[in-house]
Each structure stands twice: as structure tokens, then as C-alpha cells.
Tab-separated table of C-alpha atoms and ligand atoms in Angstrom:
chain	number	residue	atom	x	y	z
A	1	UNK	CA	-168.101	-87.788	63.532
A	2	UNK	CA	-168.450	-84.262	63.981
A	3	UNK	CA	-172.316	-83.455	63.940
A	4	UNK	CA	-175.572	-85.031	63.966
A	5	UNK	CA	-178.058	-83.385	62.146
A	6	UNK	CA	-179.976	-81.869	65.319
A	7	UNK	CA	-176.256	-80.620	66.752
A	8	UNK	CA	-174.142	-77.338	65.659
A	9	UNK	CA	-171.674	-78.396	64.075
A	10	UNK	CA	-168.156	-77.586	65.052
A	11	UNK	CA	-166.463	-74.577	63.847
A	12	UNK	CA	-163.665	-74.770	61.016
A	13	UNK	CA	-160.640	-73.255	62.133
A	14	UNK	CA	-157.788	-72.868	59.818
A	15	UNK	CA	-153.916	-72.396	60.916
A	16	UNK	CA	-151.170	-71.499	59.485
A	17	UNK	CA	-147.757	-71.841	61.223
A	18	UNK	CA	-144.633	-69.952	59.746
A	19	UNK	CA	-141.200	-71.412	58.494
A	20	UNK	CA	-139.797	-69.683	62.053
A	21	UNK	CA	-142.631	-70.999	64.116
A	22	UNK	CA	-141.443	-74.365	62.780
A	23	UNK	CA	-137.820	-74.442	62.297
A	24	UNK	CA	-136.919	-77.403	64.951
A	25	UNK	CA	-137.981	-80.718	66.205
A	26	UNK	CA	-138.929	-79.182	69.745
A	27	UNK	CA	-141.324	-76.386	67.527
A	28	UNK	CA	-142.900	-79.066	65.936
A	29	UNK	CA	-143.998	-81.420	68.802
A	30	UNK	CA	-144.842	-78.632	70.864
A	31	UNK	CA	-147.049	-76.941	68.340
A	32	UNK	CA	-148.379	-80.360	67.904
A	33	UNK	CA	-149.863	-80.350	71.133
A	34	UNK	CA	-151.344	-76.663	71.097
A	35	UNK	CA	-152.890	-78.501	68.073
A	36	UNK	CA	-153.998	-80.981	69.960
A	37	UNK	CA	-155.436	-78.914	72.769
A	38	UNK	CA	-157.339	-77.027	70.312
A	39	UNK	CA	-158.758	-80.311	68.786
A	40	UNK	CA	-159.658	-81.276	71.604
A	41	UNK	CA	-161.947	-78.478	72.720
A	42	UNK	CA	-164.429	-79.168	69.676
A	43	UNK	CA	-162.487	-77.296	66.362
A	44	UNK	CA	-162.255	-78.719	63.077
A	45	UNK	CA	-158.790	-77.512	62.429
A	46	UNK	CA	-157.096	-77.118	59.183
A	47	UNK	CA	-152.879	-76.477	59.695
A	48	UNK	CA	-151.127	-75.308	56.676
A	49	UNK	CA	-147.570	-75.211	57.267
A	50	UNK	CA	-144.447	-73.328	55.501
A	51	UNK	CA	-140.884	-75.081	55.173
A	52	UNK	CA	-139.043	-75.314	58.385
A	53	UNK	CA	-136.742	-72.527	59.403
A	54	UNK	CA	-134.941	-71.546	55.982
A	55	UNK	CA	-135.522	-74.436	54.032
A	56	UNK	CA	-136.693	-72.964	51.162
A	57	UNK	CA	-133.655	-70.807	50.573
A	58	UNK	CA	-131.420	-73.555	51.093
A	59	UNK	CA	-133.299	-75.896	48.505
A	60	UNK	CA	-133.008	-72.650	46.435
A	61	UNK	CA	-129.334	-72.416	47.100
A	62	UNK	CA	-128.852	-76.609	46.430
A	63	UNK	CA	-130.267	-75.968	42.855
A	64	UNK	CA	-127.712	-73.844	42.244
A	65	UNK	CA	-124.944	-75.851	42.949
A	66	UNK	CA	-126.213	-77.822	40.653
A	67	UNK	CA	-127.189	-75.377	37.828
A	68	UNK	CA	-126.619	-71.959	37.894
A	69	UNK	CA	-130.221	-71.756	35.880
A	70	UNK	CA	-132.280	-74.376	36.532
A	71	UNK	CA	-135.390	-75.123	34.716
A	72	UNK	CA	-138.145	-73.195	36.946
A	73	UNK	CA	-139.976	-76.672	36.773
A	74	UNK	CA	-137.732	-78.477	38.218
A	75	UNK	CA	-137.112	-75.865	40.752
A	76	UNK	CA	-140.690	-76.187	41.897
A	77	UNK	CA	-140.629	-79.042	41.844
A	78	UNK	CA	-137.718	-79.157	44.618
A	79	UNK	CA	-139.174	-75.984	46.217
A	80	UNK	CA	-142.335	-77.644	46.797
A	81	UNK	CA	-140.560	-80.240	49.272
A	82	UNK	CA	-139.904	-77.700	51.797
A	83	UNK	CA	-143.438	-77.890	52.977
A	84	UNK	CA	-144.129	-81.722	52.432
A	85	UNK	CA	-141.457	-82.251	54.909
A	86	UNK	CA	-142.981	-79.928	57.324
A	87	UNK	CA	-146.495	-81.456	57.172
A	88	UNK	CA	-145.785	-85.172	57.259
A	89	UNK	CA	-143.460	-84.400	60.145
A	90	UNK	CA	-146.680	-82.927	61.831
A	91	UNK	CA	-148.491	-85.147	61.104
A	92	UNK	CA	-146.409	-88.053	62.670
A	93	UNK	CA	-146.353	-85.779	65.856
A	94	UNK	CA	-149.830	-84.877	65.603
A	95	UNK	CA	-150.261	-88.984	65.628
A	96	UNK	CA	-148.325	-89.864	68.189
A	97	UNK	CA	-150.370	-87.294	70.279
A	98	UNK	CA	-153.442	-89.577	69.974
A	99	UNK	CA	-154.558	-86.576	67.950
A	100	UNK	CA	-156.141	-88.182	64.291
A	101	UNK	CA	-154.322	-86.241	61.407
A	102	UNK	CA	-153.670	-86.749	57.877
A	103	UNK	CA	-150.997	-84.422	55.693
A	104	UNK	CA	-152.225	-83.569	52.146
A	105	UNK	CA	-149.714	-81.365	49.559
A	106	UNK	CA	-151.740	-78.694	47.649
A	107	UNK	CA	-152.671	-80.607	44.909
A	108	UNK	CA	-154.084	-83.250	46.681
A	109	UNK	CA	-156.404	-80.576	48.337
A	110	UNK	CA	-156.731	-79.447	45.436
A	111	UNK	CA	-156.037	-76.226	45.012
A	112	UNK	CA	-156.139	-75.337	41.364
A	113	UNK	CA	-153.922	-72.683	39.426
A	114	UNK	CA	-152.745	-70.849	36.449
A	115	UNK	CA	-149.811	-72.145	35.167
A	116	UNK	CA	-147.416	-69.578	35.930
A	117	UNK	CA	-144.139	-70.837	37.319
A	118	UNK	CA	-143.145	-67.609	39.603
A	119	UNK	CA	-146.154	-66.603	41.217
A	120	UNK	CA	-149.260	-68.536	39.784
A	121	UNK	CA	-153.260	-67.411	40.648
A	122	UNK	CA	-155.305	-69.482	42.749
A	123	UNK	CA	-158.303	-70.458	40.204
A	124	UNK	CA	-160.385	-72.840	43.032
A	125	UNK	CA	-159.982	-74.833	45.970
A	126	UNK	CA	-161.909	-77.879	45.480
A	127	UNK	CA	-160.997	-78.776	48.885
A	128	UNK	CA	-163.025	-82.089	48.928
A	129	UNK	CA	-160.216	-84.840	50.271
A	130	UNK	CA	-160.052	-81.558	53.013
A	131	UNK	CA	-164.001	-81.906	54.030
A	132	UNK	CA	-163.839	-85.767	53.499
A	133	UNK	CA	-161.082	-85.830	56.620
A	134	UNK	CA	-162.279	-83.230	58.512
A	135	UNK	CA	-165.593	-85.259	58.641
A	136	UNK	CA	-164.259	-87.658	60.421
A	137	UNK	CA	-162.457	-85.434	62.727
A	138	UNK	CA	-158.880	-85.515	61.877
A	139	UNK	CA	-156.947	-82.795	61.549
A	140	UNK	CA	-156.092	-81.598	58.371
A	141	UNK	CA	-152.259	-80.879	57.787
A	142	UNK	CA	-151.962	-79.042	54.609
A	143	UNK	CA	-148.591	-78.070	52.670
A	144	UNK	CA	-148.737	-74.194	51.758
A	145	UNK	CA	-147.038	-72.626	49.065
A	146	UNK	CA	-147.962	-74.689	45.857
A	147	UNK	CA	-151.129	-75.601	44.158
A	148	UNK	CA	-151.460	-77.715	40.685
A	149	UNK	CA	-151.712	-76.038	37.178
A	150	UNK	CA	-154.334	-77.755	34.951
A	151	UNK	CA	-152.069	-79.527	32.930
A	152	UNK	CA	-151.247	-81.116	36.215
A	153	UNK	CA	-147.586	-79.232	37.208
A	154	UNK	CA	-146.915	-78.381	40.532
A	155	UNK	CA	-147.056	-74.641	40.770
A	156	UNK	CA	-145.997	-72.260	43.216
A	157	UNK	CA	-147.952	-69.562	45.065
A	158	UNK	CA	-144.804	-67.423	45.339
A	159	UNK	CA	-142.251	-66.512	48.467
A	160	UNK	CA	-144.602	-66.511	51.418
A	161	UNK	CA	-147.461	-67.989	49.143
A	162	UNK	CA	-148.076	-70.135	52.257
A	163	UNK	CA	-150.523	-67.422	53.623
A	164	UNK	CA	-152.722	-67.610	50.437
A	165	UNK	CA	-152.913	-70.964	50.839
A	166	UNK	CA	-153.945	-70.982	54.357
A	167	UNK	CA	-156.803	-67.780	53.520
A	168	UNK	CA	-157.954	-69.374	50.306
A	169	UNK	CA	-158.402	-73.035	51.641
A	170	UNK	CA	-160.696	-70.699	54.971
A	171	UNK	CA	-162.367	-69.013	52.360
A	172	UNK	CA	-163.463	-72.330	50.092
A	173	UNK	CA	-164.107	-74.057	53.740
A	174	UNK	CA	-166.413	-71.111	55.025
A	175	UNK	CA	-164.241	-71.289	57.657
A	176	UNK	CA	-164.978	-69.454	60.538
A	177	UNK	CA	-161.705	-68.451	61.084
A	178	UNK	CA	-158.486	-68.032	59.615
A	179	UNK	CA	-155.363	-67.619	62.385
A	180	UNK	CA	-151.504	-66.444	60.781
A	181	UNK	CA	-149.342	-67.542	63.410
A	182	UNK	CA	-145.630	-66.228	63.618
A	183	UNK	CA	-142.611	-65.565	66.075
A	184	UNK	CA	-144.115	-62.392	66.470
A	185	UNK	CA	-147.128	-60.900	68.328
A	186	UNK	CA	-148.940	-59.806	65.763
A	187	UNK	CA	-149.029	-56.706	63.406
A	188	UNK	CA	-147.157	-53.590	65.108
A	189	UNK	CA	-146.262	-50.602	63.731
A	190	UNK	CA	-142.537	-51.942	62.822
A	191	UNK	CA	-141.149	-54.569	63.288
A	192	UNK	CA	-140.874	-54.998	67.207
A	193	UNK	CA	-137.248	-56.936	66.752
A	194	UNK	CA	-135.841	-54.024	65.141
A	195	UNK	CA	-137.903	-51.233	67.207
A	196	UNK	CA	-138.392	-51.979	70.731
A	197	UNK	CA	-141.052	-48.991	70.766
A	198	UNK	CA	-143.012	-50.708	68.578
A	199	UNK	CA	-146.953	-50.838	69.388
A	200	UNK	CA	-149.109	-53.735	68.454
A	201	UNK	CA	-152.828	-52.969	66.160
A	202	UNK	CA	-155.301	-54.438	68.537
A	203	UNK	CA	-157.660	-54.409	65.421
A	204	UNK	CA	-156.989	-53.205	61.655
A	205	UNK	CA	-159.446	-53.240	58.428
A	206	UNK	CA	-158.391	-55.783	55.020
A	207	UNK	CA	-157.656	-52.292	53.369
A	208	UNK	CA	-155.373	-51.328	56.652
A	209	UNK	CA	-153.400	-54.319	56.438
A	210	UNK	CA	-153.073	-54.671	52.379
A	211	UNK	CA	-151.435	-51.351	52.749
A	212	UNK	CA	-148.843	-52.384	55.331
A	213	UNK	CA	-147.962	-55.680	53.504
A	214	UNK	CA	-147.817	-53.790	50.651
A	215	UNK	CA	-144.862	-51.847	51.757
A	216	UNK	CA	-143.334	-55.656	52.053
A	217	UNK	CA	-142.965	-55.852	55.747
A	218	UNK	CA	-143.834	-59.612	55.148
A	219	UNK	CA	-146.221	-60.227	57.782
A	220	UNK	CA	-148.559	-61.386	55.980
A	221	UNK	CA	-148.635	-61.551	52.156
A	222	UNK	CA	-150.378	-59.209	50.244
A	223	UNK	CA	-152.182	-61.493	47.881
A	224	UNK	CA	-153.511	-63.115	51.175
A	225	UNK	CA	-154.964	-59.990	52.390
A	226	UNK	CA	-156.246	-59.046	48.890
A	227	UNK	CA	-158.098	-62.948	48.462
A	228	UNK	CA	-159.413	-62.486	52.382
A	229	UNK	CA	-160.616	-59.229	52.017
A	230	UNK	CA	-162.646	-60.529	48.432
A	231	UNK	CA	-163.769	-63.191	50.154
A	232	UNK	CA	-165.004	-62.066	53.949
A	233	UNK	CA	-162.057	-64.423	55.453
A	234	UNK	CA	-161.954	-63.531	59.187
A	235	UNK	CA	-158.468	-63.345	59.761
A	236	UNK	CA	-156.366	-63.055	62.957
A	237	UNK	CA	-152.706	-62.332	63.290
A	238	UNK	CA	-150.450	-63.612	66.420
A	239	UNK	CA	-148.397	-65.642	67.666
A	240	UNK	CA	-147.393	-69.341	67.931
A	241	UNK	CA	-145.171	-69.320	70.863
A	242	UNK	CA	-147.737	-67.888	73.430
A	243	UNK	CA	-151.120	-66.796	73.912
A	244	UNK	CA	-151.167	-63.155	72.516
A	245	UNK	CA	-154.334	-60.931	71.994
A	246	UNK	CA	-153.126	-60.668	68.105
A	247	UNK	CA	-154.067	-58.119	65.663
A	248	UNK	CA	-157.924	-59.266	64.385
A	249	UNK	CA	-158.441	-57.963	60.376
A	250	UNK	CA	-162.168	-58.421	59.826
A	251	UNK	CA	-165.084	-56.602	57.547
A	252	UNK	CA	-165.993	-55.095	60.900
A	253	UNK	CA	-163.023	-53.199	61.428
A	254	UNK	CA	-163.530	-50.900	58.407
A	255	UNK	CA	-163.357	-47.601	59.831
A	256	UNK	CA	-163.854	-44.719	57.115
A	257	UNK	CA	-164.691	-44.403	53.314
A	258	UNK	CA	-162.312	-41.800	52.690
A	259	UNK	CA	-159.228	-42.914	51.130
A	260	UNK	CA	-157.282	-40.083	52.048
A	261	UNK	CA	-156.491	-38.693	55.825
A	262	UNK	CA	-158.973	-35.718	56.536
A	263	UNK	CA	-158.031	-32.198	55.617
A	264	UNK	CA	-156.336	-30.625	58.614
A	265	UNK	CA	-154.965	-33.838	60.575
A	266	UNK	CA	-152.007	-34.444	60.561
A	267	UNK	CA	-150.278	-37.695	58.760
A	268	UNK	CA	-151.018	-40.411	60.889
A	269	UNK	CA	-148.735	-43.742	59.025
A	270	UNK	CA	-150.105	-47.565	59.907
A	271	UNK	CA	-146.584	-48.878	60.096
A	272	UNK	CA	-143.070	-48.134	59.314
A	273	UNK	CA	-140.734	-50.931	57.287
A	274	UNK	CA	-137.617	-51.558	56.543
A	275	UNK	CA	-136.214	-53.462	53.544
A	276	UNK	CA	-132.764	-53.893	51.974
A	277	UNK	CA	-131.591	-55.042	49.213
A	278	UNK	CA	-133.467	-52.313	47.465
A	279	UNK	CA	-131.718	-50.818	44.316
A	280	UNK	CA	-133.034	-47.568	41.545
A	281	UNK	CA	-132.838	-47.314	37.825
A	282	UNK	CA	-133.221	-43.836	36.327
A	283	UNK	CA	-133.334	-43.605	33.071
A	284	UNK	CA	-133.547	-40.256	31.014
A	285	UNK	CA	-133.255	-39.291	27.499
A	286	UNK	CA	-134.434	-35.962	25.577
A	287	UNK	CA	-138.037	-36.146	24.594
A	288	UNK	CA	-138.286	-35.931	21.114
A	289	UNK	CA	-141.706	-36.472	20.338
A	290	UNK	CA	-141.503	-40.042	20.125
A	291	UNK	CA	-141.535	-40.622	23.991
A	292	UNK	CA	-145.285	-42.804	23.891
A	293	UNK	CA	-143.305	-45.385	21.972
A	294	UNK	CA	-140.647	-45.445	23.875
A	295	UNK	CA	-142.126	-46.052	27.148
A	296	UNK	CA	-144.385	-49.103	25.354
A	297	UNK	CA	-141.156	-50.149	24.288
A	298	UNK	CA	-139.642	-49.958	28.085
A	299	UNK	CA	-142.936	-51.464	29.657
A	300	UNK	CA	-143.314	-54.557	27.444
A	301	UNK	CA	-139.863	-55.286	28.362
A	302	UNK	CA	-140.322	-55.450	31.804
A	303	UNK	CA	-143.462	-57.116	31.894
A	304	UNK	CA	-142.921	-59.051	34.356
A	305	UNK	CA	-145.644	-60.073	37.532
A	306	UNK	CA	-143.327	-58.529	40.565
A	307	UNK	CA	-143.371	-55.880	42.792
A	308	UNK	CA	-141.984	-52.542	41.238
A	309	UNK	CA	-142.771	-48.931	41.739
A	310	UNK	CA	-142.381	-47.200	38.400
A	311	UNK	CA	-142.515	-43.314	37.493
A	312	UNK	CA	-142.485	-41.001	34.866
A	313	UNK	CA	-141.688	-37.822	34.663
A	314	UNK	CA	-142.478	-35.398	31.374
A	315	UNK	CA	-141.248	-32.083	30.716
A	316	UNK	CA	-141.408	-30.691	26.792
A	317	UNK	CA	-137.444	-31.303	27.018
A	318	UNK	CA	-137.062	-34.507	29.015
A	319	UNK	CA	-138.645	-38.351	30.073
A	320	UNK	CA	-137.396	-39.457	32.782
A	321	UNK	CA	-138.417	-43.118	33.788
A	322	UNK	CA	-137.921	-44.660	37.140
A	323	UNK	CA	-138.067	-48.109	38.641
A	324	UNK	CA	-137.255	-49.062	42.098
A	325	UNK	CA	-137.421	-52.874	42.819
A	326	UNK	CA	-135.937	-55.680	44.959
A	327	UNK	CA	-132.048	-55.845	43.722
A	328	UNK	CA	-132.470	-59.721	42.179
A	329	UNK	CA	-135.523	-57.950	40.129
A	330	UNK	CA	-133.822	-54.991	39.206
A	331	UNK	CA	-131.057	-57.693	37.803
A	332	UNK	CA	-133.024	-59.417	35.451
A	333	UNK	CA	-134.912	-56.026	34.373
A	334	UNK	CA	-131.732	-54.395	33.772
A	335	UNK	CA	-130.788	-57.529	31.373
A	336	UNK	CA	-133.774	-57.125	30.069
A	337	UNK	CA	-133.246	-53.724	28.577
A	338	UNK	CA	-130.068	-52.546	28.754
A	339	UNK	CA	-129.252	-53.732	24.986
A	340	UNK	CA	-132.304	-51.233	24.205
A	341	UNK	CA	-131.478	-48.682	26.525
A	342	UNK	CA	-127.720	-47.978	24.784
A	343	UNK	CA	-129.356	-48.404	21.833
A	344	UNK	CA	-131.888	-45.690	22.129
A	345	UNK	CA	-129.288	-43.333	23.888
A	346	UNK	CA	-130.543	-43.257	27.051
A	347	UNK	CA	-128.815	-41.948	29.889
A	348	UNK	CA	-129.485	-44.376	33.171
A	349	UNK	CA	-128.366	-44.942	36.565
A	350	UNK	CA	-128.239	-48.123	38.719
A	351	UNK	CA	-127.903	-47.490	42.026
A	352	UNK	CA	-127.940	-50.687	44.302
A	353	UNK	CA	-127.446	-51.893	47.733
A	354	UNK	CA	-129.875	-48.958	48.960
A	355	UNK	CA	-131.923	-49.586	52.328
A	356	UNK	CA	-135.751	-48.290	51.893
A	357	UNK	CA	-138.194	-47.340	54.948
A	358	UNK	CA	-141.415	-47.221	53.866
A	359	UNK	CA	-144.629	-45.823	55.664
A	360	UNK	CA	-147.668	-47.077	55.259
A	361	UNK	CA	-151.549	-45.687	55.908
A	362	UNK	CA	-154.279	-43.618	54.708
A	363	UNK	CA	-151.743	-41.317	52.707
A	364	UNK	CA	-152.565	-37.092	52.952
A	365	UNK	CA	-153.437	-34.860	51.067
A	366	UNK	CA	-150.536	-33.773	49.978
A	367	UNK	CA	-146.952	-35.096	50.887
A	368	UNK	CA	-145.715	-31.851	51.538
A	369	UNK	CA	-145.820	-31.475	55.620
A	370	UNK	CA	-144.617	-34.908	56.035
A	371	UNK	CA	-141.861	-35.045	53.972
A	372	UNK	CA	-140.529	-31.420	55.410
A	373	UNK	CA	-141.019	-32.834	58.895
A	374	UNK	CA	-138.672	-36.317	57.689
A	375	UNK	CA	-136.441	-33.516	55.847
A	376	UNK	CA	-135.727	-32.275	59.112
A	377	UNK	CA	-135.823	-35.501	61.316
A	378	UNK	CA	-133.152	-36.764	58.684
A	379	UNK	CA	-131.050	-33.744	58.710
A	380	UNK	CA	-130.751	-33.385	62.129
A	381	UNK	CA	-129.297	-36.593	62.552
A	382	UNK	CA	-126.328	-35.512	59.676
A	383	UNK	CA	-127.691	-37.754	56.907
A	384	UNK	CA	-126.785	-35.936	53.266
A	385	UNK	CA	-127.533	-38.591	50.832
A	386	UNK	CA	-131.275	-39.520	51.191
A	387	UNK	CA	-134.064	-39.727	48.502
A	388	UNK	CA	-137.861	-39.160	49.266
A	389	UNK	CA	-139.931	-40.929	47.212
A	390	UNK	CA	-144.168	-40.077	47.105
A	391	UNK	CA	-146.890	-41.819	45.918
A	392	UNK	CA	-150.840	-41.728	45.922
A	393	UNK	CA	-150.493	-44.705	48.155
A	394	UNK	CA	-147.226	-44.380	50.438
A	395	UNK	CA	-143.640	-43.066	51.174
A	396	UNK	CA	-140.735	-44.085	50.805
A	397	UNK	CA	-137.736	-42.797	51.943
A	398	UNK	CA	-134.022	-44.326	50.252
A	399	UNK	CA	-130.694	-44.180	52.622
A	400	UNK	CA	-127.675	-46.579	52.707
A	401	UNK	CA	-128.528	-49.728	54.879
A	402	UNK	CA	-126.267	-48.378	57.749
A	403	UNK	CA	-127.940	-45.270	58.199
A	404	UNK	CA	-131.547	-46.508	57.234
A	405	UNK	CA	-130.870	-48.839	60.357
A	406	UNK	CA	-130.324	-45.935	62.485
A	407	UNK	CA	-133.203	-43.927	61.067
A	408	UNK	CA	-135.967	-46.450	61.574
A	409	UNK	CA	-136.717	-46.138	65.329
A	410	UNK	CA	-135.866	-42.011	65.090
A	411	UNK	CA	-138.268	-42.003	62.366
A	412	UNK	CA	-140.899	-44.512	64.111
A	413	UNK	CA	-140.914	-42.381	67.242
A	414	UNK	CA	-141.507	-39.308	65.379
A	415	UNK	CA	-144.697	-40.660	63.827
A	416	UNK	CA	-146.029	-43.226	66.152
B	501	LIG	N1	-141.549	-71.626	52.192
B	501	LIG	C1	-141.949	-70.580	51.274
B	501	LIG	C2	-141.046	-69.374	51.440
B	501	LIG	O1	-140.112	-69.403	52.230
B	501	LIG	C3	-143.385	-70.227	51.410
B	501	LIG	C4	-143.792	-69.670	52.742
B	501	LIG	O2	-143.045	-69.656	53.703
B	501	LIG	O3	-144.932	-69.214	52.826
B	501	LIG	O4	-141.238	-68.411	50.770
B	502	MG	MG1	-142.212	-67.890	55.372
């Protein structure tokens, strides 16, 4: 047993290992026995796992062979396998170890959702099968990624959901800690694989960190910042192959209530990321009075729960309406409305196959300085076709993949 009433009882640390962190045999007995170290030093220990290595795509990829549009049940259904594999394999390690373990999928923790089959909400952990086992010290091997709907259907918590599952199981736990562990150090300000300068954030606030994931850098997943930050979840970021200090994200760490960087200093960006696969659709027509309507008529198309950026621009003459979104999104959008766009006369654009660097922090003021100062950095370096986009809450910056690869650590050493 863990406690008797007149002893502290241990603390409740949760885990959660990454599909790279994971991806062989050897990674799974030998995180097995950093488990079983840190078991053994007096931790309750919760480990929610992803799919090994890129499991997930290639269950994605097997549905697909066998229907080119599979039934998005049955595709969770198969998606959800990824991380059962994963955590019985763990488990069996974890046993063999001497270390007591037992695997449980989402629903048998149950962790409860909507019933939405792309990216459902968490409505409650009940968690109890979680405290029953962890009461009598074994560790707890959890599979991330998918919860249950109430009419009982396996949902999932969306690519990289396993994050969410690991923060929301801390948070319905009171755990005392929540640790993200991944093949990389921690959070940096880019990605230190593609930008050796790279520096690692000793220490950022929930707001810090929900705007670098935001930009999709994928270190950890937005919604998992967003439910940690509601919920006071200490959470720690580093990695799984060594003992690194880590980036710590706690309550604590909150460093100013303005939202915007002080007049008179300059731009000072969190991170820098790169993502491909990025594509635009501008779409213009003449306003005629009518251009409310219209837009309802865009929006309810497109009503869809993904990441998008979407502007509007008015003049008395003109709408213009912009969305720039993952290509696959941009796909079905464009299906969506293109029958209503022809219809309507509007003029659009697809552009695809764009690269996008994004920055993210306490945004300025105004844009203005920074983009003249990437106008230049860009220029210099003979790079014509570029698009700088603002916002209230980043910037993004659209070049062809080639050159966006080349721009990344120019643009990273300008800033950082
Ligand atoms: N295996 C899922 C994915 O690849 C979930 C996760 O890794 O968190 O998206
Ligand atoms: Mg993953």
C-alpha cells in the first residue's frame, strides 16, 4: 500500500512518453526501467503512452487501402490500436522488471467525451480503475489519444491528443506533476533539429507556451496547454532519452499582465516554427451590398473544428476573404465551397504546397518594425515571392518550402 493514515502519502506523477520516444523494442524496455527507477524511489506514476514510432499514420494509410473513405468510426476504431499496443507492450516490460503495472485504454480509465469523431472534448475523467491501481502501487499504463463518447464509442482526442490525455488524467488525479517526455530537450526557440542555434526556455508561463503550440510546432498540443493552464496542471517538458533540466510551464512562471510587448522594446518572439504543407485561398468578389450574407454563407460552410486563420478585408468596392490552413484542410474546405464560390462569381486563388514560419510571443504594438526588419532579412538573401501575414496574436511569414528551409535559422538568428 502506499500510505498509512499517519504517513504522506506519495506523490502522483504522471508521464507521458511520445510515439518517437517509443518507436522500438530497445525504447520500450529501457524506458521501462527509468520507470522502474522512478517507482522505486516512492512515486505513484501514471504513463500514458502514444503509438510507437509512426503507427498511427500507417494504420491511417492501411484504411485506405482498404477504402478510400472509411467510416470515421471504424477508423477510430483502428486508430485507437496504435496506443493499446504501446501500453500492453509496457506493461509486459514493466512486469518483467519486477515493477507491478497494469495497462488500461481510455475508456477503461474512463475518460469521458463528446461524441465528435475528429477531435472530441474531454467532458470528465472519472479516473477510478486509475486510483483503485495506483493504491496498490502499480503503475498505471494508460493509452492516450482516445476517450469514450456517452453512447459508449471510442472517440478520439485528435493528432497528438495523447498530451490531453496525459494533462487531463494529472489534473482529475491532483497530480503533483505532469512530465511530456520527447526526443527532444524540451521547448527551444525552434526546433533544435532544424536550427542548431536553437536555445532551450529554462521556464515559460501556460499563456507562453499556448502561444508557441499554437503556431503548431507540435511540442506539445495546444488543447493540453489550454486544459493545464484551466486546471493548475504543473507541467514539465523534456526529454526521455536523458536527464535534461526541461522547460517547467507552471502558474508561477506568469511574468506580466500585459498582453502586448511594452511600448518602445523591441519585438522579442518566444519561438520560431516551421510547417509545410501549408496552402492559401483568396477569394474576392465586388461588394455589392450584400457582403454580410455572403460571408454567413462562406462561414457555415466551413464550419468545421480545425485550425484555420481566416481574414477579411472590406473596402466600399471589394471583400476579400482569406483562409490559410493545413493543405488536407484546405482540400475538404475547398470541396466544400467551390460549387458556391462559381456560383456567386467569386474570383479565388488556391495556392498550395507553401512552407509557413511562424513566430510566436507577446506580439507588438504594431507589426510595422518587425515586418520591415524580415522585409529586409528576406530580401537580402534574394527571396522575391514571400507573403507576410499579421495578426493580433502572431506572424506569419509564407515562402516555398525550399527557401522557407533556408530562411528559418537566418530568420531565428536575427530574432533570438
Ligand atoms: N498517436 C496519435 C498521433 O500520432 C496521438 C499522439 O501521438 O498523441 O497523432
Ligand atoms: Mg505523437
Amino acid at each position: 500500500m502506499t500510505s498509512s493514515s499517519n504517513q504522506t502519502p506519495k506523490p502522483i506523477l504522471v508521464r507521458k512518453y511520445g510515439g518517437s520516444s517509443l518507436a522500438s523494442v530497445d525504447r520500450i524496455k529501457s524506458i521501462a526501467n527509468d520507470i522502474h527507477t522512478k517507482h522505486s524511489s516512492g512515486f505513484r506514476l501514471v504513463i500514458v503512452v502514444s503509438a510507437m514510432g509512426q503507427t498511427t499514420n500507417e494504420l491511417a494509410a492501411l484504411a485506405n487501402e482498404v477504402s478510400p473513405t472509411p467510416s470515421r468510426r471504424e477508423l477510430d476504431m483502428l486508430l485507437s490500436v496504435g496506443e493499446r499496443i504501446t501500453m500492453s507492450l509496457l506493461s509486459m516490460a514493466l512486469d518483467d522488471l519486477g515493477c507491478p503495472s497494469i495497462s488500461f485504454t481510455g475508456s477503461q480509465c474512463g475518460v469521458i467525451t463528446d461524441s465528435s469523431h475528429t477531435e472530441a472534448e474531454i467532458i470528465e475523467v472519472k479516473g477510478d480503475r486509475v486510483r483503485e491501481a495506483l493504491n496498490k502501487d502499480q503503475v498505471v499504463v494508460v493509452a492516450g489519444f482516445q476517450g469514450v463518447s456517452l453512447e459508449k464509442e471510442i472517440t478520439p482526442l485528435g493528432r497528438g491528443g495523447s498530451d490531453l490525455t496525459a494533462v487531463a488524467i494529472a489534473a482529475a488525479l491532483g497530480a503533483d506533476r505532469c512530465e511530456i517526455l520527447k526526443d527532444v530537450d524540451g521547448v527551444f526557440t525552434a526546433d533544435p533539429n532544424q536550427v542548431s542555434t536553437a536555445n532551450l526556455h529554462d521556464t515559460l508561463s501556460y499563456e507562453e507556451l499556448e502561444q508557441i503550440a499554437g503556431t503548431g510546432c507540435g511540442v506539445v498540443h495546444s488543447r493540453a496547454v489550454n486544459h493545464a493552464r484551466k486546471h493548475s496542471v504543473q507541467l514539465f517538458v523534456g526529454s526521455s532519452f536523458h536527464n535534461s533540466s526541461g522547460t517547467i510551464i507552471s502558474p508561477a512562471n506568469f511574468k506580466s499582465e500585459t498582453t502586448n510587448c511594452p511600448e518602445n522594446t523591441p519585438y522579442k518572439p518566444l519561438a520560431i516554427t516551421l510547417t509545410d504543407g501549408i496552402s492559401l485561398l483568396e477569394c474576392t468578389i465586388q461588394n455589392q451590398g450584400n457582403s454580410s450574407e455572403l460571408l454567413d454563407k462562406f462561414s457555415s460552410c466551413i464550419q468545421c473544428n480545425v485550425p484555420l486563420q481566416e481574414w477579411v478585408d472590406f473596402d466600399s468596392n471589394h471583400i476579400s476573404w482569406n483562409l490559410l490552413a493545413d493543405a488536407s484542410v484546405l482540400e475538404t474546405i475547398n470541396d466544400k465551397i467551390s460549387d458556391l464560390l462559381i456560383k456567386e462569381g467569386v474570383h479565388h486563388t488556391h495556392s498550395s504546397e507553401l512552407s509557413c514560419l511562424s513566430l510566436a510571443g507577446r506580439p507588438p504594438l504594431n507589426w510595422v518594425d518587425t515586418s520591415r526588419k524580415i522585409i529586409t532579412i528576406i530580401e537580402d538573401n534574394d527571396i522575391a515571392d514571400y507573403r507576410i501575414i499579421c495578426s493580433d496574436t502572431n506572424l506569419r511569414i509564407l515562402l516555398n518550402p525550399a527557401e522557407a528551409v533556408t530562411m528559418l535559422p537566418i530568420i531565428h538568428d536575427n530574432f533570438f
